[in-house]
Amino acid sequence: MDIIDYYKWRYATKKFNPDKKIPISDIELIKESIRLAPTSYGLQLFKVIIIENQLKKEALRKFSYNQSQVSDASHLFIFCNSTKVFEKDIDLYIENKSVSQKIPIEENKGYGDFLKKTLLNKSSEEISEWTKNQIYIALTHLMTTCASLKIDSCPIEGFDTSKYNEFLNINKKNLSAGVVAAIGYRSESDDSQHNKKVRKSFKDIFEVD
Amino acid sequence: MDIIDYYKWRYATKKFNPDKKIPISDIELIKESIRLAPTSYGLQLFKVIIIENQLKKEALRKFSYNQSQVSDASHLFIFCNSTKVFEKDIDLYIENKSVSQKIPIEENKGYGDFLKKTLLNKSSEEISEWTKNQIYIALTHLMTTCASLKIDSCPIEGFDTSKYNEFLNINKKNLSAGVVAAIGYRSESDDSQHNKKVRKSFKDIFEVD
């Protein structure tokens, strides 16, 4: 299949089969696709909390407008974006870059200073808005990789962010739950799998100049 | 190649070959991948302005910190998110859904009313933040499709939004330039193509529960 077929195959699954679990080898591929997702300046200012525990999924369902996908999916991937940038985030990136690319760390110092000057004075709101955009790239890597593995997914924005953050205990880590992906296998009784995709035509989306 | 290979192949191209143009058939596939990108409630509250005109690319380079990618790329894809939701956006979606899925429009009316109640009273800031997240999904579809076609891309956030909006004359359409993708073919002299990717390890990104 080519990439367009993956995009056509994917749909926002409404009802998962709660008994079918994703094999660990596929979870590792999905994680690798998220790890490879590009981020602004390459800083990767996010964490992903993966929930497999049934009791925890059920607890989170209560904070997600009772959507069945949250508890019936095999795994929940909670994409948490950073709400603050610290000096150490940039130092760690520069260190990682220097080691990965075999460049003496002194040669990357100027770039590190530029990043610090650019980012450390931004407000928490500015940082959150910016890092939240980026987790949508990682989310999309997950969705496409899942489709390539014939794993179903449902992106979820409808949840109580404060309740999630409290439950996951991530406020103190300067993280906030930004978007969630429920992944697993569709239930045979999920009628929405048979619905035709609804999309605008080219002329309603594109303007060519 | 599988999907992970596409993610590995892709890099943020620093220098394009200005003489190499993307064939129209590939542009159509890239457009189709953007059209298929999922959006919240399926509303597709965005437009994409595709710039091929050399003079326009050069003008936009001035509003993009003089980044060479903007004028040297074969095509610029400017993802513009909606800054407001109108009743007609929802009516058009409900109409499209009814026709695509062969459902009498009356049966979708309740859903349309729910969308109106949910969205029409939101502030321009709330709508913009929400729709901007979603164009990052479309951007990621573009990047992955490009990689599958061996087309290079560079996502660009570093540009003057107001100047772009003015140049494109989109304020009056309640749109704002949110993120840009320069696409084309790498220059042989782009040293960054040889750099090893810098990424955090699994343990620094994921928490499994």
PDB file of C-alpha atoms in Angstrom, chain A residues 3-4 6-8 10 28-38 40 42-53 56 77 93 96-97 100-101 129-130 132-134 136-137 139-145 148 157 168 173 195-209, chain B residues 3-4 6-8 10 28-38 40 42-53 56 77 93 96-97 100-101 129-130 132-134 136-137 139-145 148 157 168 173 195-209:
ATOM      1  CA  ILE A   3       0.861   6.358   1.872  1.00  0.00           C
ATOM      2  CA  ILE A   4      -2.409   7.674   0.423  1.00  0.00           C
ATOM      3  CA  TYR A   6      -2.977   4.505   4.704  1.00  0.00           C
ATOM      4  CA  TYR A   7      -4.682   7.892   4.918  1.00  0.00           C
ATOM      5  CA  LYS A   8      -7.788   6.460   3.288  1.00  0.00           C
ATOM      6  CA  ARG A  10      -7.590   5.378   8.785  1.00  0.00           C
ATOM      7  CA  GLU A  28       7.702  -0.307  19.844  1.00  0.00           C
ATOM      8  CA  LEU A  29       7.328   0.722  16.184  1.00  0.00           C
ATOM      9  CA  ILE A  30       4.698   3.300  17.121  1.00  0.00           C
ATOM     10  CA  LYS A  31       7.003   4.675  19.815  1.00  0.00           C
ATOM     11  CA  GLU A  32       9.856   4.866  17.321  1.00  0.00           C
ATOM     12  CA  SER A  33       7.654   6.810  14.886  1.00  0.00           C
ATOM     13  CA  ILE A  34       6.840   9.309  17.652  1.00  0.00           C
ATOM     14  CA  ARG A  35      10.497   9.571  18.637  1.00  0.00           C
ATOM     15  CA  LEU A  36      11.353  10.412  15.007  1.00  0.00           C
ATOM     16  CA  ALA A  37       8.702  13.154  14.726  1.00  0.00           C
ATOM     17  CA  PRO A  38      10.253  16.533  13.918  1.00  0.00           C
ATOM     18  CA  SER A  40      10.842  22.997  16.477  1.00  0.00           C
ATOM     19  CA  GLY A  42      14.648  19.577  17.414  1.00  0.00           C
ATOM     20  CA  LEU A  43      14.054  20.174  21.125  1.00  0.00           C
ATOM     21  CA  GLN A  44      11.322  17.531  21.592  1.00  0.00           C
ATOM     22  CA  LEU A  45       9.571  19.463  24.356  1.00  0.00           C
ATOM     23  CA  PHE A  46       7.027  16.782  25.120  1.00  0.00           C
ATOM     24  CA  LYS A  47       6.449  13.485  26.883  1.00  0.00           C
ATOM     25  CA  VAL A  48       4.095  10.669  26.005  1.00  0.00           C
ATOM     26  CA  ILE A  49       2.385   8.744  28.767  1.00  0.00           C
ATOM     27  CA  ILE A  50       1.228   5.336  27.594  1.00  0.00           C
ATOM     28  CA  ILE A  51      -1.612   3.803  29.582  1.00  0.00           C
ATOM     29  CA  GLU A  52      -2.376   0.118  29.340  1.00  0.00           C
ATOM     30  CA  ASN A  53      -3.685  -0.409  32.866  1.00  0.00           C
ATOM     31  CA  LYS A  56      -6.429   3.810  34.882  1.00  0.00           C
ATOM     32  CA  PHE A  77      -1.164   7.535  24.254  1.00  0.00           C
ATOM     33  CA  TYR A  93      19.748  19.027  23.464  1.00  0.00           C
ATOM     34  CA  ASN A  96      22.811  15.131  22.584  1.00  0.00           C
ATOM     35  CA  LYS A  97      23.460  16.934  19.275  1.00  0.00           C
ATOM     36  CA  SER A 100      25.069  12.230  17.987  1.00  0.00           C
ATOM     37  CA  GLN A 101      26.771  14.291  15.309  1.00  0.00           C
ATOM     38  CA  GLU A 129       0.737  27.137  22.491  1.00  0.00           C
ATOM     39  CA  TRP A 130       3.942  26.488  20.549  1.00  0.00           C
ATOM     40  CA  LYS A 132       1.110  21.979  21.706  1.00  0.00           C
ATOM     41  CA  ASN A 133       1.222  22.547  17.943  1.00  0.00           C
ATOM     42  CA  GLN A 134       4.213  20.239  17.773  1.00  0.00           C
ATOM     43  CA  TYR A 136       0.091  17.210  16.709  1.00  0.00           C
ATOM     44  CA  ILE A 137       2.986  16.221  14.439  1.00  0.00           C
ATOM     45  CA  LEU A 139       0.171  12.416  16.996  1.00  0.00           C
ATOM     46  CA  THR A 140       0.037  12.241  13.198  1.00  0.00           C
ATOM     47  CA  HIS A 141       3.123  10.013  13.082  1.00  0.00           C
ATOM     48  CA  LEU A 142       1.306   7.683  15.472  1.00  0.00           C
ATOM     49  CA  MET A 143      -1.888   7.673  13.392  1.00  0.00           C
ATOM     50  CA  THR A 144      -0.075   6.942  10.123  1.00  0.00           C
ATOM     51  CA  THR A 145       2.163   4.277  11.618  1.00  0.00           C
ATOM     52  CA  SER A 148       0.406   1.023   8.193  1.00  0.00           C
ATOM     53  CA  GLU A 157      -9.360  16.380  22.165  1.00  0.00           C
ATOM     54  CA  LEU A 168      -1.211  11.947  35.861  1.00  0.00           C
ATOM     55  CA  LYS A 173       6.811  18.398  35.762  1.00  0.00           C
ATOM     56  CA  ASN A 195     -19.181   5.608   6.631  1.00  0.00           C
ATOM     57  CA  LYS A 196     -17.783   7.322   3.592  1.00  0.00           C
ATOM     58  CA  LYS A 197     -15.155   9.931   4.423  1.00  0.00           C
ATOM     59  CA  VAL A 198     -16.442  13.507   4.330  1.00  0.00           C
ATOM     60  CA  ARG A 199     -13.917  15.869   2.773  1.00  0.00           C
ATOM     61  CA  LYS A 200     -13.989  19.178   0.952  1.00  0.00           C
ATOM     62  CA  SER A 201     -13.035  19.259  -2.700  1.00  0.00           C
ATOM     63  CA  PHE A 202      -9.627  20.532  -3.867  1.00  0.00           C
ATOM     64  CA  LYS A 203     -11.134  23.845  -4.921  1.00  0.00           C
ATOM     65  CA  ASP A 204     -12.480  24.479  -1.412  1.00  0.00           C
ATOM     66  CA  ILE A 205      -9.129  23.820   0.252  1.00  0.00           C
ATOM     67  CA  PHE A 206      -6.424  24.959  -2.158  1.00  0.00           C
ATOM     68  CA  GLU A 207      -5.568  28.240  -3.794  1.00  0.00           C
ATOM     69  CA  VAL A 208      -2.727  27.973  -6.286  1.00  0.00           C
ATOM     70  CA  ASP A 209      -0.646  31.026  -7.071  1.00  0.00           C
TER      71      ASP A 209
ATOM     72  CA  ILE B   3       6.656   4.141   7.155  1.00  0.00           C
ATOM     73  CA  ILE B   4       9.526   4.293   9.672  1.00  0.00           C
ATOM     74  CA  TYR B   6      10.075   7.553   5.443  1.00  0.00           C
ATOM     75  CA  TYR B   7      10.401   9.205   8.847  1.00  0.00           C
ATOM     76  CA  LYS B   8      14.105   8.401   8.892  1.00  0.00           C
ATOM     77  CA  ARG B  10      12.969  13.018   5.940  1.00  0.00           C
ATOM     78  CA  GLU B  28      -1.689  16.334  -6.845  1.00  0.00           C
ATOM     79  CA  LEU B  29      -0.800  13.416  -4.547  1.00  0.00           C
ATOM     80  CA  ILE B  30       0.482  15.830  -1.895  1.00  0.00           C
ATOM     81  CA  LYS B  31      -2.753  17.823  -2.158  1.00  0.00           C
ATOM     82  CA  GLU B  32      -4.780  14.649  -1.816  1.00  0.00           C
ATOM     83  CA  SER B  33      -2.854  13.693   1.336  1.00  0.00           C
ATOM     84  CA  ILE B  34      -3.652  17.120   2.830  1.00  0.00           C
ATOM     85  CA  ARG B  35      -7.286  16.805   1.833  1.00  0.00           C
ATOM     86  CA  LEU B  36      -7.477  13.460   3.637  1.00  0.00           C
ATOM     87  CA  ALA B  37      -5.946  14.810   6.861  1.00  0.00           C
ATOM     88  CA  PRO B  38      -8.297  14.425   9.829  1.00  0.00           C
ATOM     89  CA  SER B  40     -11.678  18.203  14.630  1.00  0.00           C
ATOM     90  CA  GLY B  42     -14.183  16.868  10.278  1.00  0.00           C
ATOM     91  CA  LEU B  43     -14.767  20.570   9.660  1.00  0.00           C
ATOM     92  CA  GLN B  44     -11.486  21.254   7.783  1.00  0.00           C
ATOM     93  CA  LEU B  45     -11.258  24.844   8.999  1.00  0.00           C
ATOM     94  CA  PHE B  46      -8.207  25.719   6.920  1.00  0.00           C
ATOM     95  CA  LYS B  47      -7.004  26.658   3.471  1.00  0.00           C
ATOM     96  CA  VAL B  48      -3.690  25.955   1.813  1.00  0.00           C
ATOM     97  CA  ILE B  49      -2.161  28.548  -0.475  1.00  0.00           C
ATOM     98  CA  ILE B  50       0.347  27.009  -2.855  1.00  0.00           C
ATOM     99  CA  ILE B  51       2.963  29.386  -4.236  1.00  0.00           C
ATOM    100  CA  GLU B  52       4.978  28.472  -7.293  1.00  0.00           C
ATOM    101  CA  ASN B  53       5.464  31.977  -8.689  1.00  0.00           C
ATOM    102  CA  LYS B  56       6.018  35.825  -4.895  1.00  0.00           C
ATOM    103  CA  PHE B  77       2.585  25.367   0.890  1.00  0.00           C
ATOM    104  CA  TYR B  93     -20.120  20.438   6.411  1.00  0.00           C
ATOM    105  CA  ASN B  96     -21.337  17.588   2.444  1.00  0.00           C
ATOM    106  CA  LYS B  97     -21.724  14.844   5.071  1.00  0.00           C
ATOM    107  CA  SER B 100     -21.244  11.919   0.873  1.00  0.00           C
ATOM    108  CA  GLN B 101     -22.831   9.447   3.242  1.00  0.00           C
ATOM    109  CA  GLU B 129      -5.407  28.130  18.757  1.00  0.00           C
ATOM    110  CA  TRP B 130      -7.615  25.117  18.059  1.00  0.00           C
ATOM    111  CA  LYS B 132      -3.786  25.982  14.267  1.00  0.00           C
ATOM    112  CA  ASN B 133      -3.165  22.683  16.086  1.00  0.00           C
ATOM    113  CA  GLN B 134      -5.048  20.927  13.322  1.00  0.00           C
ATOM    114  CA  TYR B 136       0.001  20.594  11.958  1.00  0.00           C
ATOM    115  CA  ILE B 137      -1.737  17.296  11.154  1.00  0.00           C
ATOM    116  CA  LEU B 139       1.498  19.599   7.505  1.00  0.00           C
ATOM    117  CA  THR B 140       2.611  16.175   8.718  1.00  0.00           C
ATOM    118  CA  HIS B 141       0.606  14.441   5.985  1.00  0.00           C
ATOM    119  CA  LEU B 142       2.459  16.625   3.482  1.00  0.00           C
ATOM    120  CA  MET B 143       5.884  15.824   4.982  1.00  0.00           C
ATOM    121  CA  THR B 144       5.280  12.074   5.037  1.00  0.00           C
ATOM    122  CA  THR B 145       3.793  11.962   1.553  1.00  0.00           C
ATOM    123  CA  SER B 148       7.337   8.644   0.233  1.00  0.00           C
ATOM    124  CA  GLU B 157       7.498  28.552  11.637  1.00  0.00           C
ATOM    125  CA  LEU B 168      -1.735  36.996   0.827  1.00  0.00           C
ATOM    126  CA  LYS B 173     -11.197  35.825   4.732  1.00  0.00           C
ATOM    127  CA  ASN B 195      23.913  15.102   9.747  1.00  0.00           C
ATOM    128  CA  LYS B 196      22.833  12.317  12.005  1.00  0.00           C
ATOM    129  CA  LYS B 197      19.334  12.845  13.432  1.00  0.00           C
ATOM    130  CA  VAL B 198      19.304  14.107  17.010  1.00  0.00           C
ATOM    131  CA  ARG B 199      16.590  12.450  19.065  1.00  0.00           C
ATOM    132  CA  LYS B 200      15.966  11.679  22.712  1.00  0.00           C
ATOM    133  CA  SER B 201      15.967   8.063  23.840  1.00  0.00           C
ATOM    134  CA  PHE B 202      12.732   6.172  24.556  1.00  0.00           C
ATOM    135  CA  LYS B 203      13.227   6.578  28.289  1.00  0.00           C
ATOM    136  CA  ASP B 204      13.371  10.369  27.982  1.00  0.00           C
ATOM    137  CA  ILE B 205      10.143  10.564  25.963  1.00  0.00           C
ATOM    138  CA  PHE B 206       7.899   7.762  27.167  1.00  0.00           C
ATOM    139  CA  GLU B 207       6.404   6.830  30.485  1.00  0.00           C
ATOM    140  CA  VAL B 208       4.528   3.534  30.437  1.00  0.00           C
ATOM    141  CA  ASP B 209       1.789   2.898  32.955  1.00  0.00           C
TER     142      ASP B 209
END
